[in-house]
Short mmCIF file of C-alpha atoms in Angstrom, two decimals:
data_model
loop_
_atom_site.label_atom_id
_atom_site.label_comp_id
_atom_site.label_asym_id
_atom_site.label_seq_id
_atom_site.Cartn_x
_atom_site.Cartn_y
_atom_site.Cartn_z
CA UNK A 237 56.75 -19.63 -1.79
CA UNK A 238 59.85 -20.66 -4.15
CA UNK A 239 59.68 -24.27 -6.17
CA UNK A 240 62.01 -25.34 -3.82
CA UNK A 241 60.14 -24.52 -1.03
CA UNK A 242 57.47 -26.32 -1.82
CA UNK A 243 59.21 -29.21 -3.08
CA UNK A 244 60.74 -29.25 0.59
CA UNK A 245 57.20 -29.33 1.94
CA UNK A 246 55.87 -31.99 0.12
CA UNK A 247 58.50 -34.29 0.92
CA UNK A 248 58.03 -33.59 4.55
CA UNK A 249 54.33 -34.24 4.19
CA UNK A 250 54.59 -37.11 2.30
CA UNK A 251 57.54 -38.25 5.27
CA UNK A 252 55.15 -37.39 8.10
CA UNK A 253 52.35 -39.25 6.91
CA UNK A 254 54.99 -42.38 6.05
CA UNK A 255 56.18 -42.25 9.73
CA UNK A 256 52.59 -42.41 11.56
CA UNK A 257 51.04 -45.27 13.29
CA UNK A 258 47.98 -45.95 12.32
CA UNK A 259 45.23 -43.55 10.62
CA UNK A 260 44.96 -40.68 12.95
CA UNK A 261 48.06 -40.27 13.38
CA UNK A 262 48.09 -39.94 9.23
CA UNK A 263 45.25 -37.91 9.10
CA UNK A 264 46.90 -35.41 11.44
CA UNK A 265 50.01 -35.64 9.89
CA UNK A 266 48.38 -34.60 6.42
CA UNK A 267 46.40 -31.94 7.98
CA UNK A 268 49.26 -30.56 9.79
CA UNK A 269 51.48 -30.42 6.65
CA UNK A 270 49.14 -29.85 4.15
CA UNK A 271 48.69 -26.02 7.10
CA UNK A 272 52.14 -25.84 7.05
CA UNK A 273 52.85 -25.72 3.47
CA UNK A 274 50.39 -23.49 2.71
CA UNK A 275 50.83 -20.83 5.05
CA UNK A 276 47.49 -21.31 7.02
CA UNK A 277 46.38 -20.97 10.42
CA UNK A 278 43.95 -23.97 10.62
CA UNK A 279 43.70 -27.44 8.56
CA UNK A 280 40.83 -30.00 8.86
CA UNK A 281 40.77 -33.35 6.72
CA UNK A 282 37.29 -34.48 6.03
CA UNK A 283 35.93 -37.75 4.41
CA UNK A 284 32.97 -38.41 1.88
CA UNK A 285 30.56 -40.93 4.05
CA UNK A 286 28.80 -41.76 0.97
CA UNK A 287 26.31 -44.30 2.81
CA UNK A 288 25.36 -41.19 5.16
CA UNK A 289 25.38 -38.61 2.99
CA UNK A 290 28.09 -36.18 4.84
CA UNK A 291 31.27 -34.81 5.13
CA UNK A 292 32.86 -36.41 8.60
CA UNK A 293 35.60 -34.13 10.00
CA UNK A 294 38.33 -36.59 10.61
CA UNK A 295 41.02 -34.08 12.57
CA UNK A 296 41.24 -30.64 12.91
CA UNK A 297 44.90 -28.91 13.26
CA UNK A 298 46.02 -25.19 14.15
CA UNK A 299 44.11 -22.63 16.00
CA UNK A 300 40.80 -23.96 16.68
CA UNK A 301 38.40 -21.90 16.79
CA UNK A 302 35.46 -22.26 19.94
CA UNK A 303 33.84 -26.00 19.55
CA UNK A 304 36.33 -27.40 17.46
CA UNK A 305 37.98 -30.40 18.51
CA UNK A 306 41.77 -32.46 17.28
CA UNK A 307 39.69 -35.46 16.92
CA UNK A 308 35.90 -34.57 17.02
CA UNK A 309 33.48 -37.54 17.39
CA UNK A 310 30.32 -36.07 15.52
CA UNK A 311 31.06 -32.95 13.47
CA UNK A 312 29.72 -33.67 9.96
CA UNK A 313 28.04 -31.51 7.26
CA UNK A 314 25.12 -33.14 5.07
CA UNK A 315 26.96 -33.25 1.78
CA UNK A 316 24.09 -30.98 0.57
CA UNK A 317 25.58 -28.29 1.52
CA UNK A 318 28.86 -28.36 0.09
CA UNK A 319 27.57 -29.86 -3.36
CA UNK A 320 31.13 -29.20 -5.20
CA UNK A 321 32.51 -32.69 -3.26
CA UNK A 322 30.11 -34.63 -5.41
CA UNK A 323 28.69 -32.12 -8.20
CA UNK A 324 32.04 -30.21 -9.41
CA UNK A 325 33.85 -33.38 -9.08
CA UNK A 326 31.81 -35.04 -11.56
CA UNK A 327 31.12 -32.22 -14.38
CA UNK A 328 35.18 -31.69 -13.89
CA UNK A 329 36.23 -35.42 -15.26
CA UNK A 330 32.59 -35.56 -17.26
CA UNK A 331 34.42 -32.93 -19.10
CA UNK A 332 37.67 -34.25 -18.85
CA UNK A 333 39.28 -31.99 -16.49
CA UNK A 334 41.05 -32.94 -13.23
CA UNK A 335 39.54 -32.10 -10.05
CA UNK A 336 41.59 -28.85 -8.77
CA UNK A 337 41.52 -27.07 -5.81
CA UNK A 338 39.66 -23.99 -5.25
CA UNK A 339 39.52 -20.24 -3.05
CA UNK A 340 36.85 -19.29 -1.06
CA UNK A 341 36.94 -15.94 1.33
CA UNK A 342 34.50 -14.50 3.77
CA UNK A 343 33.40 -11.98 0.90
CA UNK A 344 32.29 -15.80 -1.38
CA UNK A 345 34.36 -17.54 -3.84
CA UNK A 346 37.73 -16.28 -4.91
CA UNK A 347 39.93 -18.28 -7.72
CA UNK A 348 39.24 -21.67 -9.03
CA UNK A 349 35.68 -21.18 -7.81
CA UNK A 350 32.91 -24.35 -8.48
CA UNK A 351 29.89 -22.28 -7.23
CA UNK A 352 28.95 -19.99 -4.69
CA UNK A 353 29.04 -21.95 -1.19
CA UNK A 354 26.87 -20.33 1.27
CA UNK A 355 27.46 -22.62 4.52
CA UNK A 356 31.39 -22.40 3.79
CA UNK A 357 31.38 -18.67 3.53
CA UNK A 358 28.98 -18.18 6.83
CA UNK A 359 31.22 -20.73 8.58
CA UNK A 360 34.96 -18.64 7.35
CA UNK A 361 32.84 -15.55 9.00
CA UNK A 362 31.88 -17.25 11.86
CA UNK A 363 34.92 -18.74 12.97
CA UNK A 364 36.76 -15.43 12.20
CA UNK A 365 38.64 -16.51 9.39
CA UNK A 366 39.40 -14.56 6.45
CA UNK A 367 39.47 -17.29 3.50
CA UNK A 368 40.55 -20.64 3.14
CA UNK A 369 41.74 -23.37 0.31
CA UNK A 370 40.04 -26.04 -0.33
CA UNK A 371 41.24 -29.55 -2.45
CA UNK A 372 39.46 -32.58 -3.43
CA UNK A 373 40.78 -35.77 -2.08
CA UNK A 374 41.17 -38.61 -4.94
CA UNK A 375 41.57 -42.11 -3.89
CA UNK A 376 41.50 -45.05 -5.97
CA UNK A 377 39.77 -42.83 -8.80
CA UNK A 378 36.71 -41.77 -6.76
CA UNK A 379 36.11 -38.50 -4.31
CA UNK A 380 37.92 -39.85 -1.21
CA UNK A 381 36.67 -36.79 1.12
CA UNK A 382 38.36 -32.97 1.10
CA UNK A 383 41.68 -31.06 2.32
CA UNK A 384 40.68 -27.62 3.96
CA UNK A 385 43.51 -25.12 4.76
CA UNK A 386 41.73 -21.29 6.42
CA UNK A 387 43.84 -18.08 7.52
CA UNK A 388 42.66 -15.79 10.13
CA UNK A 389 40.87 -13.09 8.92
CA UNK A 390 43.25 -9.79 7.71
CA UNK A 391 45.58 -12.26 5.94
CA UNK A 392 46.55 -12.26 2.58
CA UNK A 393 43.88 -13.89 0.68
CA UNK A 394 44.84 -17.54 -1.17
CA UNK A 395 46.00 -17.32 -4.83
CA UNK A 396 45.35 -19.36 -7.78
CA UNK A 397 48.92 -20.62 -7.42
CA UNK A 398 47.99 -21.33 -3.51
CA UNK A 399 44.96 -23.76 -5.14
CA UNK A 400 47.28 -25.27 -7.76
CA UNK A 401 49.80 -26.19 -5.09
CA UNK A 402 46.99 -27.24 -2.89
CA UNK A 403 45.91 -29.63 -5.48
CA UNK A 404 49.59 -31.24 -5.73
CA UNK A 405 49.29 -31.40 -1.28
CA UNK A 406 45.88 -33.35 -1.92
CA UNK A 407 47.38 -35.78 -4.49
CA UNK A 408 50.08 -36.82 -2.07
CA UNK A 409 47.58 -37.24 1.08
CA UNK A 410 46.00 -39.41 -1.15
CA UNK A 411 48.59 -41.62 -1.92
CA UNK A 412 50.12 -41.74 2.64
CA UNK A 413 46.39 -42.69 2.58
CA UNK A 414 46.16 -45.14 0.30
CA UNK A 415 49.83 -46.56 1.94
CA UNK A 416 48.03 -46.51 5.53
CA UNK A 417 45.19 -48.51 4.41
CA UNK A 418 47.28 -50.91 2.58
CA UNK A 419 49.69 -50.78 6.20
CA UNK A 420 46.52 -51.73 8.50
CA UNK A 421 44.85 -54.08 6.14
CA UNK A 422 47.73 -55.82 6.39
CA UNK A 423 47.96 -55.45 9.86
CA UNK A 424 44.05 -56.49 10.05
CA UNK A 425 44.98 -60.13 8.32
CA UNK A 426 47.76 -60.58 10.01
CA UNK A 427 45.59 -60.32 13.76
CA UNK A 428 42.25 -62.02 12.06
CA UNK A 429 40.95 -65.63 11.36
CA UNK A 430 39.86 -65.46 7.57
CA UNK A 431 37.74 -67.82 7.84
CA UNK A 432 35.39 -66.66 11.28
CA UNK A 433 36.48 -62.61 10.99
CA UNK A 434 37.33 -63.26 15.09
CA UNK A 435 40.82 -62.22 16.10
CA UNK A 436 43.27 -64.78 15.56
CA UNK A 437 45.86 -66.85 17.92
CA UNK A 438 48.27 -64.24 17.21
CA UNK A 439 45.94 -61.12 18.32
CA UNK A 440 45.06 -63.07 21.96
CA UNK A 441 49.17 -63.74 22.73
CA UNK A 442 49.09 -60.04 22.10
CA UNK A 443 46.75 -58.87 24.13
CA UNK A 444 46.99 -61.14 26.67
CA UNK A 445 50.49 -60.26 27.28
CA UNK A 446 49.79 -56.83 27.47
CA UNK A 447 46.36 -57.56 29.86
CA UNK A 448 49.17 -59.75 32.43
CA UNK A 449 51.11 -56.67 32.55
CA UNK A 450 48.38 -54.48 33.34
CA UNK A 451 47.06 -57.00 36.05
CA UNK A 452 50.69 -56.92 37.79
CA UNK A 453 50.95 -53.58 37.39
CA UNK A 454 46.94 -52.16 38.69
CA UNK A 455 45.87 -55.22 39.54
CA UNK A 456 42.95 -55.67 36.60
CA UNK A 457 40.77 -58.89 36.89
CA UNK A 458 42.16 -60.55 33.23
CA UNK A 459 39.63 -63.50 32.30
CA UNK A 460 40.21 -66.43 29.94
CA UNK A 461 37.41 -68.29 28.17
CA UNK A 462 38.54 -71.23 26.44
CA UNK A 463 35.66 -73.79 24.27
CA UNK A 464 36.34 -76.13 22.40
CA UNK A 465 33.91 -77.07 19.30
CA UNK A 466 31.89 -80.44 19.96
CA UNK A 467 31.50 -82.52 17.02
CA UNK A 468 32.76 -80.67 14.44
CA UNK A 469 35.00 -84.18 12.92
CA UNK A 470 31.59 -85.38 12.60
CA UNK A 471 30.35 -82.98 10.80
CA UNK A 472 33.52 -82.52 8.38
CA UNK A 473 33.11 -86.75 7.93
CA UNK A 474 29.49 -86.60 7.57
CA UNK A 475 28.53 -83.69 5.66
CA UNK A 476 31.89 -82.35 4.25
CA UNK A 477 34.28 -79.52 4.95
CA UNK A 478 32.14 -76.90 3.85
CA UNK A 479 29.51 -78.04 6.24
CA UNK A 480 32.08 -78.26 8.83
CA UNK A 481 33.33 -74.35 7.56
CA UNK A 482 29.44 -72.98 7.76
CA UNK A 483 29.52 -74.33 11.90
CA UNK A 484 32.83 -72.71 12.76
CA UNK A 485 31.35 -69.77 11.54
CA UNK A 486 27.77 -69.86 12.74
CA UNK A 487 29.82 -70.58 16.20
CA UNK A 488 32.02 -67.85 15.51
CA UNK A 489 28.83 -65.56 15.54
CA UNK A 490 27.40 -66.79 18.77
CA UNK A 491 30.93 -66.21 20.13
CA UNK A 492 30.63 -62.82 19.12
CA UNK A 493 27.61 -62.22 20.46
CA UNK A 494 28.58 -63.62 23.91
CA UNK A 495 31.88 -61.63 24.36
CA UNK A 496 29.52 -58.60 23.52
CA UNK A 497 28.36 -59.04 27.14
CA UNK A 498 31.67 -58.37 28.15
CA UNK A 499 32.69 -54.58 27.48
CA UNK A 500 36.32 -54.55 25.45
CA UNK A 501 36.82 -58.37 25.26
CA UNK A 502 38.38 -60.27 22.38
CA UNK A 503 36.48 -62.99 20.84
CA UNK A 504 38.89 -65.20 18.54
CA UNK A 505 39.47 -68.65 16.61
CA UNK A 506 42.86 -70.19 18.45
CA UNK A 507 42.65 -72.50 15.42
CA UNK A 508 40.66 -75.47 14.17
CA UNK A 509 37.73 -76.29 16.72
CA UNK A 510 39.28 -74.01 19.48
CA UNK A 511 37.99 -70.37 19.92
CA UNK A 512 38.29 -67.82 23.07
CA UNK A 513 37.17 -64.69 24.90
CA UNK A 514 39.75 -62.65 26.37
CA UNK A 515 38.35 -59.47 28.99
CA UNK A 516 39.76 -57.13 30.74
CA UNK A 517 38.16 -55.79 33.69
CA UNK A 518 34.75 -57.13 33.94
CA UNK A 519 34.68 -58.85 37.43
CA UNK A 520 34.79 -62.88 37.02
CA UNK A 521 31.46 -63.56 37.61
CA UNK A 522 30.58 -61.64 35.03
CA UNK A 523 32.62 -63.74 32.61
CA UNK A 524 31.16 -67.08 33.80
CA UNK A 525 27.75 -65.65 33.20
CA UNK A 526 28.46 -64.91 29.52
CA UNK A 527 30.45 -68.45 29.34
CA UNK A 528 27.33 -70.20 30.56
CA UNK A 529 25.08 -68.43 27.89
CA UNK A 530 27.29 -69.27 24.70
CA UNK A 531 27.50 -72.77 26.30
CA UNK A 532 23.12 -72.55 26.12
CA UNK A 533 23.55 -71.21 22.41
CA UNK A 534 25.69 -73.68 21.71
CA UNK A 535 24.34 -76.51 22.42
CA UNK A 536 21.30 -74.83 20.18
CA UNK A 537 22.99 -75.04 17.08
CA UNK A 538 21.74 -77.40 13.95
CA UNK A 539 25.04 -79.01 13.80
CA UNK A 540 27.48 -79.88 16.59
CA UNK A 541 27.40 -81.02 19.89
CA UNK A 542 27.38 -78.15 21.88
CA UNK A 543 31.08 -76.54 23.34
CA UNK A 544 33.28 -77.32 25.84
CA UNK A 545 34.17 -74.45 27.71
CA UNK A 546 36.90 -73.15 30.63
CA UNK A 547 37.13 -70.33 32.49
CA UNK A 548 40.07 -68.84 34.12
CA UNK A 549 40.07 -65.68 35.96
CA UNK A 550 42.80 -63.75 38.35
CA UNK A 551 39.90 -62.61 40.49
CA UNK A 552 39.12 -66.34 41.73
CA UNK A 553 41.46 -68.13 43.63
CA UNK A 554 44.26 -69.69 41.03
CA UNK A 555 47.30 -67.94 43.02
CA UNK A 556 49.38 -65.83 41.05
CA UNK A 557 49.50 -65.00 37.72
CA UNK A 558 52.89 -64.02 36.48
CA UNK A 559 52.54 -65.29 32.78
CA UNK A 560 50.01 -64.98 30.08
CA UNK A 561 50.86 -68.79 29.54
CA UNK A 562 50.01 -69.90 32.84
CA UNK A 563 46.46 -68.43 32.51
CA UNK A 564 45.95 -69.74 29.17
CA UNK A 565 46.84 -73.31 31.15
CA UNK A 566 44.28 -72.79 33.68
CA UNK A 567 41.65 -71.85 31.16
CA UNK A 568 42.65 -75.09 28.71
CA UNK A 569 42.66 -77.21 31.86
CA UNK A 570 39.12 -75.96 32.52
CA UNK A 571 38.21 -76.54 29.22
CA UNK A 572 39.98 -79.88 29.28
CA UNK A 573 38.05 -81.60 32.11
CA UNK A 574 34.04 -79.69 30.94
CA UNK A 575 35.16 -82.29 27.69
CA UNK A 576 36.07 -85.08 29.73
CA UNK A 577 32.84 -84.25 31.99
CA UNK A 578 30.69 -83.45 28.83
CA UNK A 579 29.88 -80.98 31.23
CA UNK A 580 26.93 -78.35 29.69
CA UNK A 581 28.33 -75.63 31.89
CA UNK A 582 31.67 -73.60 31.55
CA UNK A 583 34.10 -75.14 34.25
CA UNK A 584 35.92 -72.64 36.15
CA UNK A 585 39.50 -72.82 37.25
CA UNK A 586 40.04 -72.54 40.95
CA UNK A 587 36.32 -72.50 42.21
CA UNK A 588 36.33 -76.62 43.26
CA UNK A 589 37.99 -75.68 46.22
CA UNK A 590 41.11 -75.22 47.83
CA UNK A 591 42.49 -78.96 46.16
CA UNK A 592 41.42 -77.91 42.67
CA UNK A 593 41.84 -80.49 40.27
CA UNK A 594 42.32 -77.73 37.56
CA UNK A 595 44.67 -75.96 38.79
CA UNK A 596 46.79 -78.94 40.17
CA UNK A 597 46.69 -80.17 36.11
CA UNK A 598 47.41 -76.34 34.78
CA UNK A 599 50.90 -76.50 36.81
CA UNK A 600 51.94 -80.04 35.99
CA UNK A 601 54.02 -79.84 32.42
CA UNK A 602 51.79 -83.25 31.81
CA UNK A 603 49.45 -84.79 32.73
CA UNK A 604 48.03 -88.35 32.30
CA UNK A 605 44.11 -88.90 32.21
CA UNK A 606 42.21 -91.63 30.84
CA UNK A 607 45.09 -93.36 28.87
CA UNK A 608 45.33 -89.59 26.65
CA UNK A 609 48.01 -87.32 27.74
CA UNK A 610 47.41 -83.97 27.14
CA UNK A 611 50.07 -81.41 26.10
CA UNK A 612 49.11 -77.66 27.20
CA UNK A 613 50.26 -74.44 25.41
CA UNK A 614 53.59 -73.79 26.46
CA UNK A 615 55.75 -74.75 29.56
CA UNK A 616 55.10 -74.50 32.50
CA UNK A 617 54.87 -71.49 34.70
CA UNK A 618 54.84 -69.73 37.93
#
């Protein structure tokens, strides 16, 4: 392949991997162009679990040979068996060298070779593939995992140039990677609470919106679990902010562990003392169940005075839910009068009858009780 051949494929790796959303997308991207550029038939990007001890096949691209799978779930090799990720790597900077890519056929190692690799060779022959190119991945100045590019077998066989230009493919995957971690750390502080780890305000709107659609659409029972933190001025008067910090987080935890009792749902901090549960699909009982038992826990807790807690669900009767906001009204109304009741179970929208005091308060834009008016989220809404 000419200079500017390769140039041209590097760029459009580097572009590819720029353009994707999210890390499989970038994985497959890299694999795909990393194939591409070299002239192979098959590409897999593997990473270095270094708490596990194994290669993890991240994505697999080309012809795939029986078993092999885009996106596999559980294919990993005990890094044991391909010692050069850790071994080579090391003796090549101990001795100040860089960590290059190497050949390997189905006859053993070929050019840039670290060591004979038995499992590598058997699996070239058993997957009918002839040889195959294989580059360290470098990320943040430690072994990041491995680029893999195989032809079929009765193809012309990788060349040392092949494993030098393999190398250069590795160093940019390692940088789109580095960018998409960056990209979705980002994205990860921009949807979490620092202060709990729970999704933030920001992350419910989202997928709450998205959760209304789907209920208008298919009909999907959406739930809304709204507490409110008893006591924790107190606590912040009393005993200080940090105090006060150590019982949004122990609540965040029991939060957590309640919304675990609820396939897919969202536990978050809607800010200050006011945290959620957001599910999808579970029917509503369900979700006053798990309401009621982080109500139990808590009321356990050292500090506080328990939660207030509201429940709103499209399965009861609340009539219709057009709008995320209205739902999130109904649940804060719920949540409004188990504070004014000091009520130790969640109160559910819509299930006091067919006067419900809830729901009458969720659809008035204000609403006067006990000398305090309270201001909901939003508007209000059909």
């Amino acid at each position: 392949m000419g200079e500017d051949r390769r140039l041209a494929a590097v760029v459009a790796l580097a572009q590819g991997m720029a353009a994707a959303h999210g890390s499989r997308e970038a994985w497959r991207a890299a694999a795909a162009g990393a194939c591409r550029a070299l002239g192979g038939s098959f590409a897999a990007l593997s990473v270095w679990e270094r708490e596990l001890g194994r290669l993890k096949v991240l994505v697999n691209v080309g012809e795939l040979a029986e078993g092999e799978e885009e996106f596999p779930e559980d294919e990993a090799y005990p890094v044991h068996q391909f010692a050069e990720i850790t071994e080579f790597l090391h003796e090549q900077w101990a001795g100040g060298g860089e960590p290059d890519a190497w050949v390997e056929t189905a006859e053993g190692p070929a050019a840039g070779q670290p060591g004979y690799c038995h499992q590598r060779v058997a699996a070239l022959r058993r997957r009918g593939r002839g040889c195959c190119v294989v580059a360290p991945i470098v990320l943040h100045g430690r072994a990041w995992g491995e680029l893999y590019v195989a032809r079929p077998a009765g193809e012309p066989v990788f060349e040392r140039a092949d494993a030098d230009f393999a190398t250069v493919l590795a160093s940019v995957v390692a940088a789109g990677i580095a960018q998409t971690e960056r990209l979705e750390e980002a994205r990860r502080l921009a949807f979490t609470d620092a202060l709990t780890g729970l999704a933030n305000r920001r992350a419910v709107d989202v997928r709450l919106e998205r959760a209304i659609e789907r209920h208008r659409r298919d009909g999907a029972v959406v739930s809304l679990v709204v507490c409110d933190l008893n006591g924790l001025k107190r606590v912040n008067d009393t005993h200080g902010h940090a105090v006060g910090d150590r019982l949004l987080e122990r609540f965040g935890s029991v939060l957590s562990l309640c919304g675990a009792m609820l396939p897919g749902a969202l536990a978050a901090r809607l800010g200050g003392d006011e945290f959620c549960l957001l599910a999808v699909g579970p029917p509503a009982d369900q979700v006053v169940k798990a309401a009621g038992e982080l109500c139990r826990r808590a009321a356990e807790l050292e500090l506080g005075d328990g939660v207030a807690c509201g429940v709103a669900s499209t399965e009861d009767p609340i009539g219709p839910v057009r709008s995320a906001r209205r739902l999130f009204r109904l649940a804060d109304a719920a949540q409004y009068r188990a504070k004014a009741e000091r009520a130790a179970r969640p109160v559910v929208a819509g299930r006091a009858g067919p006067d419900d005091p809830v729901v009458r308060l969720a659809d008035e834009p204000s609403q006067e009780a006990d000398g305090e008016r309270r201001r909901f989220r939003g508007r209000h809404a059909p």
